[in-house]
Coordinates of C-alpha atoms and ligand atoms in Angstrom, one line a residue:
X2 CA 3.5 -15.9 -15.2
X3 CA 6.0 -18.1 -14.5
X4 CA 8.6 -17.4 -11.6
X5 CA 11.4 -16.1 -13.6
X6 CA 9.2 -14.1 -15.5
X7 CA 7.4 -12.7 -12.2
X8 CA 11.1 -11.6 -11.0
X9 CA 11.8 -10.4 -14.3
X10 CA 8.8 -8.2 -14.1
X11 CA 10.3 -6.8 -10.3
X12 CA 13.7 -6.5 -11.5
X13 CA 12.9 -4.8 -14.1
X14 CA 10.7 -1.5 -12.0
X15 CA 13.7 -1.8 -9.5
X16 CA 16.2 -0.9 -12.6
X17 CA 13.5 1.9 -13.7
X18 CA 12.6 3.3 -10.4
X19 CA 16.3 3.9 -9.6
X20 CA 17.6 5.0 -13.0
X21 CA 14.7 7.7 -13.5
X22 CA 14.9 8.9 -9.6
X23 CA 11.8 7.3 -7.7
X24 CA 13.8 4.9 -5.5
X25 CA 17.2 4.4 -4.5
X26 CA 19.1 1.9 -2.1
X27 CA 19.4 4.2 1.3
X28 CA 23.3 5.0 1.5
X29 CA 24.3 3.2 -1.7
X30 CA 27.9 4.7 -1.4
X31 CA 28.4 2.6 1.3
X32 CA 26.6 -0.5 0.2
X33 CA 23.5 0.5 2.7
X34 CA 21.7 -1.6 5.2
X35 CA 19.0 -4.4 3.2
X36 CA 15.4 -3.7 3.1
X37 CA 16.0 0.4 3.6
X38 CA 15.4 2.8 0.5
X39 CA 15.4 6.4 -0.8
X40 CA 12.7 8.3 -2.3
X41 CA 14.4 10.2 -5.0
X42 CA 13.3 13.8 -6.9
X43 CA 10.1 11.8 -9.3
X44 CA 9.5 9.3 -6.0
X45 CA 8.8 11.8 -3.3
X46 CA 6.8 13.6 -6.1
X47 CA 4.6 10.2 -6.2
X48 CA 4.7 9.6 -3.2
X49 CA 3.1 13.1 -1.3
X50 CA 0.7 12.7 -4.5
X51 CA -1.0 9.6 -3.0
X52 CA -1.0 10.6 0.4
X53 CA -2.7 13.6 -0.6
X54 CA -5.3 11.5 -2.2
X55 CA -5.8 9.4 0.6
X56 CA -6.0 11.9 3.5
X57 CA -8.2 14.4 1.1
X58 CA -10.5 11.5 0.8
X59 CA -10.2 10.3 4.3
X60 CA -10.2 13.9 6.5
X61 CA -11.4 16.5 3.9
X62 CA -14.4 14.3 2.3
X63 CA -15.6 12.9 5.9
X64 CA -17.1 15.7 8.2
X65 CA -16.3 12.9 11.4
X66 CA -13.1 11.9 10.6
X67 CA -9.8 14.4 11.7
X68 CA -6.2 14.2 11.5
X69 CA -3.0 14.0 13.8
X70 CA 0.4 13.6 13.4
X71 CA 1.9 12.0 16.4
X72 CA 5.7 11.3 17.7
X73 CA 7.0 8.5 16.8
X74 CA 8.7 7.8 20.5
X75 CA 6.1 6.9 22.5
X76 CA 5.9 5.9 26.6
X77 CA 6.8 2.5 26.5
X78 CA 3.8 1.5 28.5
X79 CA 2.3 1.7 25.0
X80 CA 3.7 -1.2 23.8
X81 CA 3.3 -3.7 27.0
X82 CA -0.8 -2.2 26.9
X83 CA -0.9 -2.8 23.2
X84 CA 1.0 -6.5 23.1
X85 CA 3.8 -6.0 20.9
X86 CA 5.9 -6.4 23.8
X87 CA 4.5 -9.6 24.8
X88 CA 2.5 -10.9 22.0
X89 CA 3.5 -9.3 18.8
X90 CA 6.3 -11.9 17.9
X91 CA 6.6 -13.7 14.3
X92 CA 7.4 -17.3 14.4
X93 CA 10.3 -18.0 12.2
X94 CA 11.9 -20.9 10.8
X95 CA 15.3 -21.3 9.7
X96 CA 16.8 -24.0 6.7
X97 CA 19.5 -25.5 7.6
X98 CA 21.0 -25.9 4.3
X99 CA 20.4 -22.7 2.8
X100 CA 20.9 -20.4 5.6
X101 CA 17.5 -18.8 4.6
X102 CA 14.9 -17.5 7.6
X103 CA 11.4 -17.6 6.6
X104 CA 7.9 -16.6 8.0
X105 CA 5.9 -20.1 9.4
X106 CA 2.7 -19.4 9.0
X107 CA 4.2 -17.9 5.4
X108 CA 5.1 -21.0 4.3
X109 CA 2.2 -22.8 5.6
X110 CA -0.3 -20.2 3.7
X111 CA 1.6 -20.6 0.4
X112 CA 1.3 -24.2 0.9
X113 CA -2.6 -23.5 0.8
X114 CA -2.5 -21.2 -2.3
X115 CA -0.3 -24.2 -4.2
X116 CA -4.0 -26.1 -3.1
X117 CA -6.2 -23.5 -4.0
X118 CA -4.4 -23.1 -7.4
X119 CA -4.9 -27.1 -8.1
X120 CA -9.1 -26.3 -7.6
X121 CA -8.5 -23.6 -10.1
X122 CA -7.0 -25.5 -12.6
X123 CA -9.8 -28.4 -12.0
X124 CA -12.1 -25.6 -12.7
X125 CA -10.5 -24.2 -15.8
X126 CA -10.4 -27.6 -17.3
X127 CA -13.8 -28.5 -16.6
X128 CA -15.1 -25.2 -18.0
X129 CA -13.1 -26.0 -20.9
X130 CA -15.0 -29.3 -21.6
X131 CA -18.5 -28.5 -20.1
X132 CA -19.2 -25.1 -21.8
X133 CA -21.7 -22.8 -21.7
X134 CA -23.8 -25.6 -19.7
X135 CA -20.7 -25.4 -16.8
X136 CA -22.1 -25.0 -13.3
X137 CA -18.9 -23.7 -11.5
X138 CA -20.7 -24.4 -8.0
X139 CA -21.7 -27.7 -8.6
X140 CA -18.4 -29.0 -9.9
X141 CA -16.8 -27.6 -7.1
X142 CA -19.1 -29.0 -4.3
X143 CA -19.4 -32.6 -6.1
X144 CA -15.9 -32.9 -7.7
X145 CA -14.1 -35.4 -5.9
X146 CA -11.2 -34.2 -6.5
X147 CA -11.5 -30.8 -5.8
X148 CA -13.4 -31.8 -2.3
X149 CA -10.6 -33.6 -1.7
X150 CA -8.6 -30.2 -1.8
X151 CA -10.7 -27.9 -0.3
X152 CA -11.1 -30.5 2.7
X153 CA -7.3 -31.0 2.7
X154 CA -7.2 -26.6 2.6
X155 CA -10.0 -26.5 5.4
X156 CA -8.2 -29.1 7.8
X157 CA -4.7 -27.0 7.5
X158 CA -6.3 -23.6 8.2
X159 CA -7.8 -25.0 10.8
X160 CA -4.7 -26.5 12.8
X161 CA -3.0 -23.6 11.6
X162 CA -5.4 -21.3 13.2
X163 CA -5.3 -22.7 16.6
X164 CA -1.7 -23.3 17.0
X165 CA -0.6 -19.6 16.1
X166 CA -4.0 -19.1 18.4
X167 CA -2.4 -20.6 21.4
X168 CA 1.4 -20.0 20.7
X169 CA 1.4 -24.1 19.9
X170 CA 5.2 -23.5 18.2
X171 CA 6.1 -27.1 18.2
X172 CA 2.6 -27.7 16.2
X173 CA 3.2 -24.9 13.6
X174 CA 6.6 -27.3 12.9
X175 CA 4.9 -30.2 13.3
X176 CA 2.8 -29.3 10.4
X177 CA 5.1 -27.7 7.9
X178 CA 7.1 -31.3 8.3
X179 CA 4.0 -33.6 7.6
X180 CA 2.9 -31.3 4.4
X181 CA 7.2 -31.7 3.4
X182 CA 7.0 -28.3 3.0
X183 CA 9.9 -27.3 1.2
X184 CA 12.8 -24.1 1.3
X185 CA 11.5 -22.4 -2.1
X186 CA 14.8 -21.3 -2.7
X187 CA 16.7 -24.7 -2.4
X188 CA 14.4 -27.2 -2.2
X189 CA 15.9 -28.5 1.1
X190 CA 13.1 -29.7 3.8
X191 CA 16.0 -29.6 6.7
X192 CA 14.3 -27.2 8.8
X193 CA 15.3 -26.1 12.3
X194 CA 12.0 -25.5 15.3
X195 CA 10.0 -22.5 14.8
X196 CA 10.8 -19.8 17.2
X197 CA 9.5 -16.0 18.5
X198 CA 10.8 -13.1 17.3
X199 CA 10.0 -9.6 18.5
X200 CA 9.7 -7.0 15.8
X201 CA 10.3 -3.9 17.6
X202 CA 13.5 -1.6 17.2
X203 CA 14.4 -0.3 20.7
X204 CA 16.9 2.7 21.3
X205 CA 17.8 4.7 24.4
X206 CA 15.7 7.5 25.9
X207 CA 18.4 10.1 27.5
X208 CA 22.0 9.5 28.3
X209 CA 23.5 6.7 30.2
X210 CA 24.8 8.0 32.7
X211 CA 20.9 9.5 33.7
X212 CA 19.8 6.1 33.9
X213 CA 18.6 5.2 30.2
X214 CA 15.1 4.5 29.5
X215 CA 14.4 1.8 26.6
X216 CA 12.3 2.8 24.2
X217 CA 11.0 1.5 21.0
X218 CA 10.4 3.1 17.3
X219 CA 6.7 2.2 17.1
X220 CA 6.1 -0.5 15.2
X221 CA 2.8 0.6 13.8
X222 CA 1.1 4.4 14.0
X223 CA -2.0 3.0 15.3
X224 CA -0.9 3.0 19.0
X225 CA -0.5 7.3 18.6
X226 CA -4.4 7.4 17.4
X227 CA -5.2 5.3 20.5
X228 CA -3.5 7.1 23.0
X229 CA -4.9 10.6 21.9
X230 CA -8.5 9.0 21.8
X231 CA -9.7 11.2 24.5
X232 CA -7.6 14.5 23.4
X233 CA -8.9 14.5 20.1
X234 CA -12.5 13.5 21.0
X235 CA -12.9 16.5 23.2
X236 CA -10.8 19.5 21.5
X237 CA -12.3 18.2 18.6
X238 CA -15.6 17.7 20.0
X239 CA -16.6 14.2 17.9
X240 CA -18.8 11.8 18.9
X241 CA -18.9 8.2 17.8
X242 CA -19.1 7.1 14.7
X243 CA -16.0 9.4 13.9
X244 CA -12.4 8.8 13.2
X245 CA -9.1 9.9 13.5
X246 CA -6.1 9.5 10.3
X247 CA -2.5 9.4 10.6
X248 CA 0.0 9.3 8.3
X249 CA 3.5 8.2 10.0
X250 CA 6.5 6.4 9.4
X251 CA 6.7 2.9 11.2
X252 CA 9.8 0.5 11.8
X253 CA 9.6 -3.3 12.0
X254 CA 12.8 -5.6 12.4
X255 CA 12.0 -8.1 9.2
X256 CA 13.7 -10.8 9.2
X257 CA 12.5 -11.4 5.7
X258 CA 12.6 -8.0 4.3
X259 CA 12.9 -8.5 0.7
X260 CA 10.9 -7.9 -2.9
X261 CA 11.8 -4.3 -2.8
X262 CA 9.2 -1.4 -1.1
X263 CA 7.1 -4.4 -0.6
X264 CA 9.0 -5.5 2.7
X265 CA 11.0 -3.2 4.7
X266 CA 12.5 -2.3 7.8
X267 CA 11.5 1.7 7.8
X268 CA 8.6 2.3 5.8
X269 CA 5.1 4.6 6.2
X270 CA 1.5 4.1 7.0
X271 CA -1.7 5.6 6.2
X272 CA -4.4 4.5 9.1
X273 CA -7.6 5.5 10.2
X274 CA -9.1 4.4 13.3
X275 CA -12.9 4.5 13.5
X276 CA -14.7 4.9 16.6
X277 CA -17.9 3.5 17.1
X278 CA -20.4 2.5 19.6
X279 CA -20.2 -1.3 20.2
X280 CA -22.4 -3.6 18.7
X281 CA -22.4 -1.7 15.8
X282 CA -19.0 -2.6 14.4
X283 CA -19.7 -5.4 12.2
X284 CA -22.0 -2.8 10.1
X285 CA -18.9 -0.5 10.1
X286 CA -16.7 -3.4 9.4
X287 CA -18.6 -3.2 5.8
X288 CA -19.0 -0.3 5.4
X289 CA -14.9 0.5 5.4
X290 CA -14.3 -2.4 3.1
X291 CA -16.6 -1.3 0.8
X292 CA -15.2 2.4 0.4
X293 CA -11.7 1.7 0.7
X294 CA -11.9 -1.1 -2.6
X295 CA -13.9 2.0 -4.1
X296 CA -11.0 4.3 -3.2
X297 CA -8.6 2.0 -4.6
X298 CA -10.8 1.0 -8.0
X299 CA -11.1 4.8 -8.8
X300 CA -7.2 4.8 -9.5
X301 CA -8.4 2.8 -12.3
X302 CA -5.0 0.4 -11.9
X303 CA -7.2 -2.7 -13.3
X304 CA -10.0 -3.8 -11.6
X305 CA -9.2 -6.9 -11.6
X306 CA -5.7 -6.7 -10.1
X307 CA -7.5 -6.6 -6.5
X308 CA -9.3 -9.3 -4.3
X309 CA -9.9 -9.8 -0.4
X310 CA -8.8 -12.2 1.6
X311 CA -10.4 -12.9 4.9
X312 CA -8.1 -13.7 7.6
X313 CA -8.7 -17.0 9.1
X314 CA -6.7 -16.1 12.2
X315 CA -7.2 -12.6 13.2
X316 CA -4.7 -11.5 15.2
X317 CA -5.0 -11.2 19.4
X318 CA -7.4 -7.7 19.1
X319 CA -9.5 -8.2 16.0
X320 CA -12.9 -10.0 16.0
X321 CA -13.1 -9.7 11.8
X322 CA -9.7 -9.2 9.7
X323 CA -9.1 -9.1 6.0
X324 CA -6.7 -7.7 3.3
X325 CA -7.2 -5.9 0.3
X326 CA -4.8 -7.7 -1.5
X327 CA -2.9 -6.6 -5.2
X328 CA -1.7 -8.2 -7.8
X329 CA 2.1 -7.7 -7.5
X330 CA 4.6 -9.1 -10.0
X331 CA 5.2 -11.4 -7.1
X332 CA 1.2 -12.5 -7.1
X333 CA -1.2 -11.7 -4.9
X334 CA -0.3 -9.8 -1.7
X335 CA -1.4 -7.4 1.0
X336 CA -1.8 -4.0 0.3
X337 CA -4.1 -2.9 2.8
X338 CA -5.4 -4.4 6.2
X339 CA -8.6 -4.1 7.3
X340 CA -9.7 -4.7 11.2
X341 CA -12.4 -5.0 13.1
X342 CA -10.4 -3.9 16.6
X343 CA -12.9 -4.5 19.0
X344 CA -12.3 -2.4 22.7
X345 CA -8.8 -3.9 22.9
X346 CA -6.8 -1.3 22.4
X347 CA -8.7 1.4 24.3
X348 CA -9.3 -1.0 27.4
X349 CA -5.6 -2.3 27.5
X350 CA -4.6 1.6 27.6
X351 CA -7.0 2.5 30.5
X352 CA -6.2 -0.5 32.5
X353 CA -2.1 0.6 32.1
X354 CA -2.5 4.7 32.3
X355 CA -5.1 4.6 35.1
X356 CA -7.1 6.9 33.0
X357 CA -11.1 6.5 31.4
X358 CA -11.2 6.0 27.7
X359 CA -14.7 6.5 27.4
X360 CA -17.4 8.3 25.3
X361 CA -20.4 9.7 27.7
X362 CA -23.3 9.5 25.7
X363 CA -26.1 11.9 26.8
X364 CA -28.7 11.0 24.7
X365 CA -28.7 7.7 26.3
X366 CA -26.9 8.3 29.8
X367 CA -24.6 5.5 29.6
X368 CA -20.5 5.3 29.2
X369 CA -18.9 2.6 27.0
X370 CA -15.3 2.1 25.3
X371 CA -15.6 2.3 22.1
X372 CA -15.4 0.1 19.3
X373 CA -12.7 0.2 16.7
X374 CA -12.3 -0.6 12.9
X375 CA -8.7 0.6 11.3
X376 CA -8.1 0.7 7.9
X377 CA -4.3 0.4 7.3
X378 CA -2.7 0.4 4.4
X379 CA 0.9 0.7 3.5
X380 CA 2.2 4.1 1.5
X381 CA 4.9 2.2 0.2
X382 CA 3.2 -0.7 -1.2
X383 CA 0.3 1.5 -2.7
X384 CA 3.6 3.2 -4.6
X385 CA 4.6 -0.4 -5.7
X386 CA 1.3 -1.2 -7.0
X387 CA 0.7 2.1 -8.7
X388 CA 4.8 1.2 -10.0
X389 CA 3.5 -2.2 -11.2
X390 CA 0.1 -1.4 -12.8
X391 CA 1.9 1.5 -14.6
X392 CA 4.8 0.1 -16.0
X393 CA 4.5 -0.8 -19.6
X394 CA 6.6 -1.4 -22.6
X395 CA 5.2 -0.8 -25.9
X396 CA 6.1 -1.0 -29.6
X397 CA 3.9 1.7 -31.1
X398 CA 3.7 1.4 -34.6
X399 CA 6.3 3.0 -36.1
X400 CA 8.9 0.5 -35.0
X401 CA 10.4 2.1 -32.3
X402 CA 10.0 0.8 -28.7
X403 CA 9.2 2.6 -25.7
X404 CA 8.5 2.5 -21.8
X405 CA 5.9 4.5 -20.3
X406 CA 4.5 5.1 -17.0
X407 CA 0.6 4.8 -17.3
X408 CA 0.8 6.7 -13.7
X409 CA -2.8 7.9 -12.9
X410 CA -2.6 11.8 -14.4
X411 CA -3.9 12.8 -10.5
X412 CA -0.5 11.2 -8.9
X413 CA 1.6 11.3 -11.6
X414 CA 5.0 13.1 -10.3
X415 CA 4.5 16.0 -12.8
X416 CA 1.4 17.4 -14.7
X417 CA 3.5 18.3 -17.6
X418 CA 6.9 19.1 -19.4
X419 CA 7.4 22.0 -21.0
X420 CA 9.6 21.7 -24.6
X421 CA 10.8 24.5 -26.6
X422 CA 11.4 22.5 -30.1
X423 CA 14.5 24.1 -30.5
X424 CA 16.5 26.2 -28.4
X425 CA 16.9 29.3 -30.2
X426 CA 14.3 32.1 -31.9
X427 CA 12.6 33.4 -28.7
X428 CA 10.9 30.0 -28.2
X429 CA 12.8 29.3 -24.8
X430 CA 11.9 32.6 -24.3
X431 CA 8.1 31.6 -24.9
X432 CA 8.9 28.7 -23.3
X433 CA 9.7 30.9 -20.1
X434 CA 6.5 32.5 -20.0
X435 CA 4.2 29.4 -20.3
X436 CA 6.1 27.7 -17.0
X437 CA 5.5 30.8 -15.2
X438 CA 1.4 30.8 -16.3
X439 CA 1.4 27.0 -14.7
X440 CA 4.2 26.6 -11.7
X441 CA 2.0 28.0 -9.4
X442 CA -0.8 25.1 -10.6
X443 CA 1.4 22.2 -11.5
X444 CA 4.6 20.0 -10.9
X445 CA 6.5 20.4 -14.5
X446 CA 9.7 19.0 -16.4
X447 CA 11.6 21.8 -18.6
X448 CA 13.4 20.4 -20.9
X449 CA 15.5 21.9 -23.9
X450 CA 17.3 19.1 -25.2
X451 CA 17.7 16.7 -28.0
X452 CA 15.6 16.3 -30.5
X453 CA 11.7 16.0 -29.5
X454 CA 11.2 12.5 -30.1
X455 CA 13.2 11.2 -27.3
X456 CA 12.7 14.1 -25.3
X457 CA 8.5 12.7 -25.1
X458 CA 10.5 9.2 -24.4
X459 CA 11.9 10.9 -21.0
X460 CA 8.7 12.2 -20.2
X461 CA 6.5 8.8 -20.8
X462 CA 9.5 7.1 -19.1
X463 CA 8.8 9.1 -15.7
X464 CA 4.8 9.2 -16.4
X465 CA 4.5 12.7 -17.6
X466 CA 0.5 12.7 -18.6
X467 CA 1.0 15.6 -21.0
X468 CA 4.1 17.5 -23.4
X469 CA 3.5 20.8 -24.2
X470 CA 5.6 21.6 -27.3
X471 CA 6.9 25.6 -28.2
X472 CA 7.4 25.8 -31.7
X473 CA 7.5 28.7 -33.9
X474 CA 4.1 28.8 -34.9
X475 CA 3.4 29.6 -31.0
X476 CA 4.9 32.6 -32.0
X477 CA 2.6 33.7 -34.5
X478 CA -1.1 32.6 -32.9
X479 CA 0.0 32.1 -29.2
X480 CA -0.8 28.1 -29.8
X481 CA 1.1 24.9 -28.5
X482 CA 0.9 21.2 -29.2
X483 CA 0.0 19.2 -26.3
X484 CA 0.5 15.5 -26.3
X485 CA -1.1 13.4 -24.7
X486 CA 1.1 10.6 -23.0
X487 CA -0.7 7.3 -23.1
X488 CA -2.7 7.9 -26.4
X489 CA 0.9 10.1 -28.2
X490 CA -1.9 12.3 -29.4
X491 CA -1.3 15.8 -30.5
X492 CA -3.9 19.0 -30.7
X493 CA -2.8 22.2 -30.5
X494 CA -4.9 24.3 -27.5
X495 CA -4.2 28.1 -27.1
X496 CA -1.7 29.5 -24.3
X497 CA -4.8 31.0 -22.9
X498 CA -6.7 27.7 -22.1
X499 CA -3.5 25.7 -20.9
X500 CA -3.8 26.2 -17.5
X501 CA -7.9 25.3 -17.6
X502 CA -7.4 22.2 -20.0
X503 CA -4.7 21.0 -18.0
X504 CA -6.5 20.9 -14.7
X505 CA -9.9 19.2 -16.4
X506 CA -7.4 16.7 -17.2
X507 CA -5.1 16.2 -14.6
X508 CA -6.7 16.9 -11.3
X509 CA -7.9 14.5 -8.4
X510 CA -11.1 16.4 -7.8
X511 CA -13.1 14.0 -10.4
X512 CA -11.4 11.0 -8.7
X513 CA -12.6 12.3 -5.2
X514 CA -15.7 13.1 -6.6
X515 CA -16.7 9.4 -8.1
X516 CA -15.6 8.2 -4.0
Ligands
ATP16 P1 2.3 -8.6 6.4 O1 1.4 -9.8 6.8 O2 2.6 -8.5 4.9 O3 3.6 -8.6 7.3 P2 0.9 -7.1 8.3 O4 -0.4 -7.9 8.3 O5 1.9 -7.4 9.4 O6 1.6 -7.3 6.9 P3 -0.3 -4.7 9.2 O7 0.3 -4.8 10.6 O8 -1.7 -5.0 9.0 O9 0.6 -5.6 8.2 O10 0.1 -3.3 8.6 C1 -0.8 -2.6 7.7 C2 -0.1 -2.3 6.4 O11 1.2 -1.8 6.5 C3 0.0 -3.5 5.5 O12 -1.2 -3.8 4.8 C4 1.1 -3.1 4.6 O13 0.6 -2.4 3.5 C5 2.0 -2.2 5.4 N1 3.2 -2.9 5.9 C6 3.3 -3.7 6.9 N2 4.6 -4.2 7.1 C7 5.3 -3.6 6.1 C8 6.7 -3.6 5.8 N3 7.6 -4.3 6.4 N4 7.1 -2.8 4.7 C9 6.2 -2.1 4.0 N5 4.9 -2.0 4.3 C10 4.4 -2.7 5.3

């Protein structure tokens, strides 16, 4: 896709998510603040949708892993013991001509895809003209050319790694000038130094005149897992390997918020941290990566729309770090984090709070700190890529056009819509007592008006997996027709078997079940 056509693709859910009530701007009337949005009726439908699959298939299908919900105010020891205070900082770079702040290392690691898509397109080519007797590895370890880039890709990881490593600023610039790396929006290479800058919102704990405390909204829900280690691990009586999940919002000062849910200032995680004995958290490590590309793969968004990417640079806790990244409009980006969190977290807090944060094992007699791997991913940007995968416009074959949300039936914001054909002779009536046979079982649309045909275009519009149409011979054998969005099929199933038909093909249990 070219860029226009990437944007177009972006612009064009934004347009749909707001007109048919997912997403709006947050206080619109007043031209809200950037980077902020509302989740409207259909969107917080979604949205509760996919956290209930993730915690079911987190808490509910793991026997050691248990929930909490914790504050999001939190003593701001926290933050010093966890470096966000100190370390947590993103080095920014301004251009001078277009007024435009980016992410460094951002630039710098798009630099590296622009390489890595050159070896592709070598590869291409050469696949092209070799054929069936192509040896992909071969070409790519004895091209000169494409050495030539992956040495060139190798060399700026590398520097790039150990100047964010040892807070090098003036080498992160240094770099970005010698590869001429350019403002993507202008095209102007007038760049200011890089410089820190902390993430964290802070706010006031109690009233001036009482002394005010600074406090910060946390910048990621891990930190409330951590602190609780000990609580949970003895009222819940776990014992390594075992985790704990949290869904919780979390607030980050962006200075690049921007391409819609993807990036913003208030948004909502879904982590787990897994505890485990150390030594053993490289095994773990895989482990988690395996089932949470499983988890996401079962949605059935397109294989092929997912791929990891190892960090090169973990961050200041991690040992191992990767992303499960998806394929956007805008490309390839994170979706999930994955991190091998070594004691860091859980040693940081005892040496700060004065208090053991330790598992007593005693099969073995000994005391250690455990080891942790989080899986993190955002609940906004899992709604973006279930947004991108689904959207869709068709031209089926009568002529007419259409745009349909291929939602997943298990997340989609309601089961069903309910559609007397017409609005007279006892089939609203009818109508009546089928939505009162599936409320208690299903999220529904009712909806009585205009003629059927663009009545199912609402429906597909908003990702409605099945219409189930009242007409008058429902009066006479207690049938209705239910159509199937992605297919338009039609087959008419007795009132009797609605509710069982519609949960074989609607709920998540077979999704949780293939986990
Ligand atoms: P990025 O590199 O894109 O800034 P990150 O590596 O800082 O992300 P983590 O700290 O690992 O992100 O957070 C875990 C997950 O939280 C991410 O994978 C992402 O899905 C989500 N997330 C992080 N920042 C934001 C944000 N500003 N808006 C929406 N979701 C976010």
């Amino acid at each position: 896709m070219s860029n226009s056509a990437e944007g177009g693709a972006l612009k064009k859910i934004i347009s749909h998510c707001k007109e048919y009530g997912f997403i709006y701007p947050s206080s619109e009337i007043y031209d809200g603040p950037g980077a902020v949005y509302d989740y409207g009726p259909n969107g917080v439908e979604l949205k509760n949708n996919i956290k209930q699959y993730w915690w079911t298939a987190m808490v509910r299908m793991h026997e050691n892993i248990v929930g909490i919900d914790a504050a999001i105010f939190m003593h701001p020891a926290t933050w010093k013991a966890s470096g966000h205070i100190d370390a947590f900082n993103d080095p920014l770079i301004d251009n001078k001509d277009s007024k435009k702040r980016y992410r460094a290392d951002v630039l710098i690691e798009e630099y590296i895809a622009g390489v890595q898509g050159k070896i592709d397109k070598e590869v291409t080519k050469a696949a092209g003209r070799f054929g069936r007797s192509f040896d992909k590895e071969q070409f790519v370890s004895t091209n000169p050319r494409v050495v030539g880039y992956t040495k060139k890709m190798k060399e700026i990881e590398d520097r790039l790694g150990s100047a964010l490593g040892s807070g090098d600023l003036p080498a992160v610039s240094a770099l970005i000038e010698e590869l001429a790396i350019a403002d993507p929006v202008s095209g102007s290479k007038n760049w200011t130094d890089v410089r820190q800058f902390n993430l964290m919102f802070s706010t006031e704990l109690g009233s001036l005149a009482d002394g005010a405390e600074k406090i910060y909204l946390r910048p990621e829900t891990a930190q409330g897992i951590f602190v609780n280690y000990l609580n949970v691990q003895k009222t819940s009586r776990m014992k390594p390997p075992f985790g704990i999940a949290q869904i919780g919002k979390a607030f980050r000062n962006e200075i690049v918020a921007r391409q819609f849910i993807f990036r913003m200032r208030e948004f909502e995680q879904m982590e787990m941290q897994f505890f485990v004995k150390p030594g053993s958290e490289m095994e773990w490590y895989e482990r988690w990566k395996e089932k949470r590309i499983k988890w996401h793969k079962s949605l059935a968004l397109g294989e092929e729309n997912y791929q990891f990417h190892d960090h090169i640079n973990p961050a200041h806790y991690a040992n191992a770090a990767c992303d499960i990244e998806f394929n956007f409009p805008m490309g390839f980006k994170e979706l999930e984090g994955i991190h091998s969190r070594t004691d860091f977290d859980l040693k940081a807090h005892e040496e700060y709070s004065g208090k053991k944060l330790q598992f007593f094992d005693q099969t073995s007699g000994e005391s250690y700190v455990p080891y942790v791997i989080e899986t993190s991913i955002g609940l906004d940007r899992m709604f973006l890529a279930v947004m991108s995968a689904a959207y869709t416009e068709e031209k089926p074959d009568n002529g007419s056009e259409r745009t349909v949300l291929k939602i997943p039936p298990a997340l989609a914001p309601n089961k069903a819509a309910v559609l007397p054909l017409v609005n007279k002779d006892g089939l609203p009536e009818k109508a009546e007592d089928i939505l009162n046979a599936i409320r208690f079982d299903f999220s529904f649309q009712y909806d009585a008006k205009d003629a059927i045909g663009r009545r199912y275009r609402r429906q597909d519009a908003i990702g409605t997996p099945y219409c189930i149409t009242i007409d008058h011979q429902t009066l006479d054998d207690n049938t209705v027709t239910l159509r199937e969005r992605d297919s338009m099929k039609q087959e008419r199933v007795s009132v009797e078997q609605l509710v069982h038909t519609l949960h074989e093909k609607v709920d998540m249990k077979p999704l949780l079940k293939s986990l």
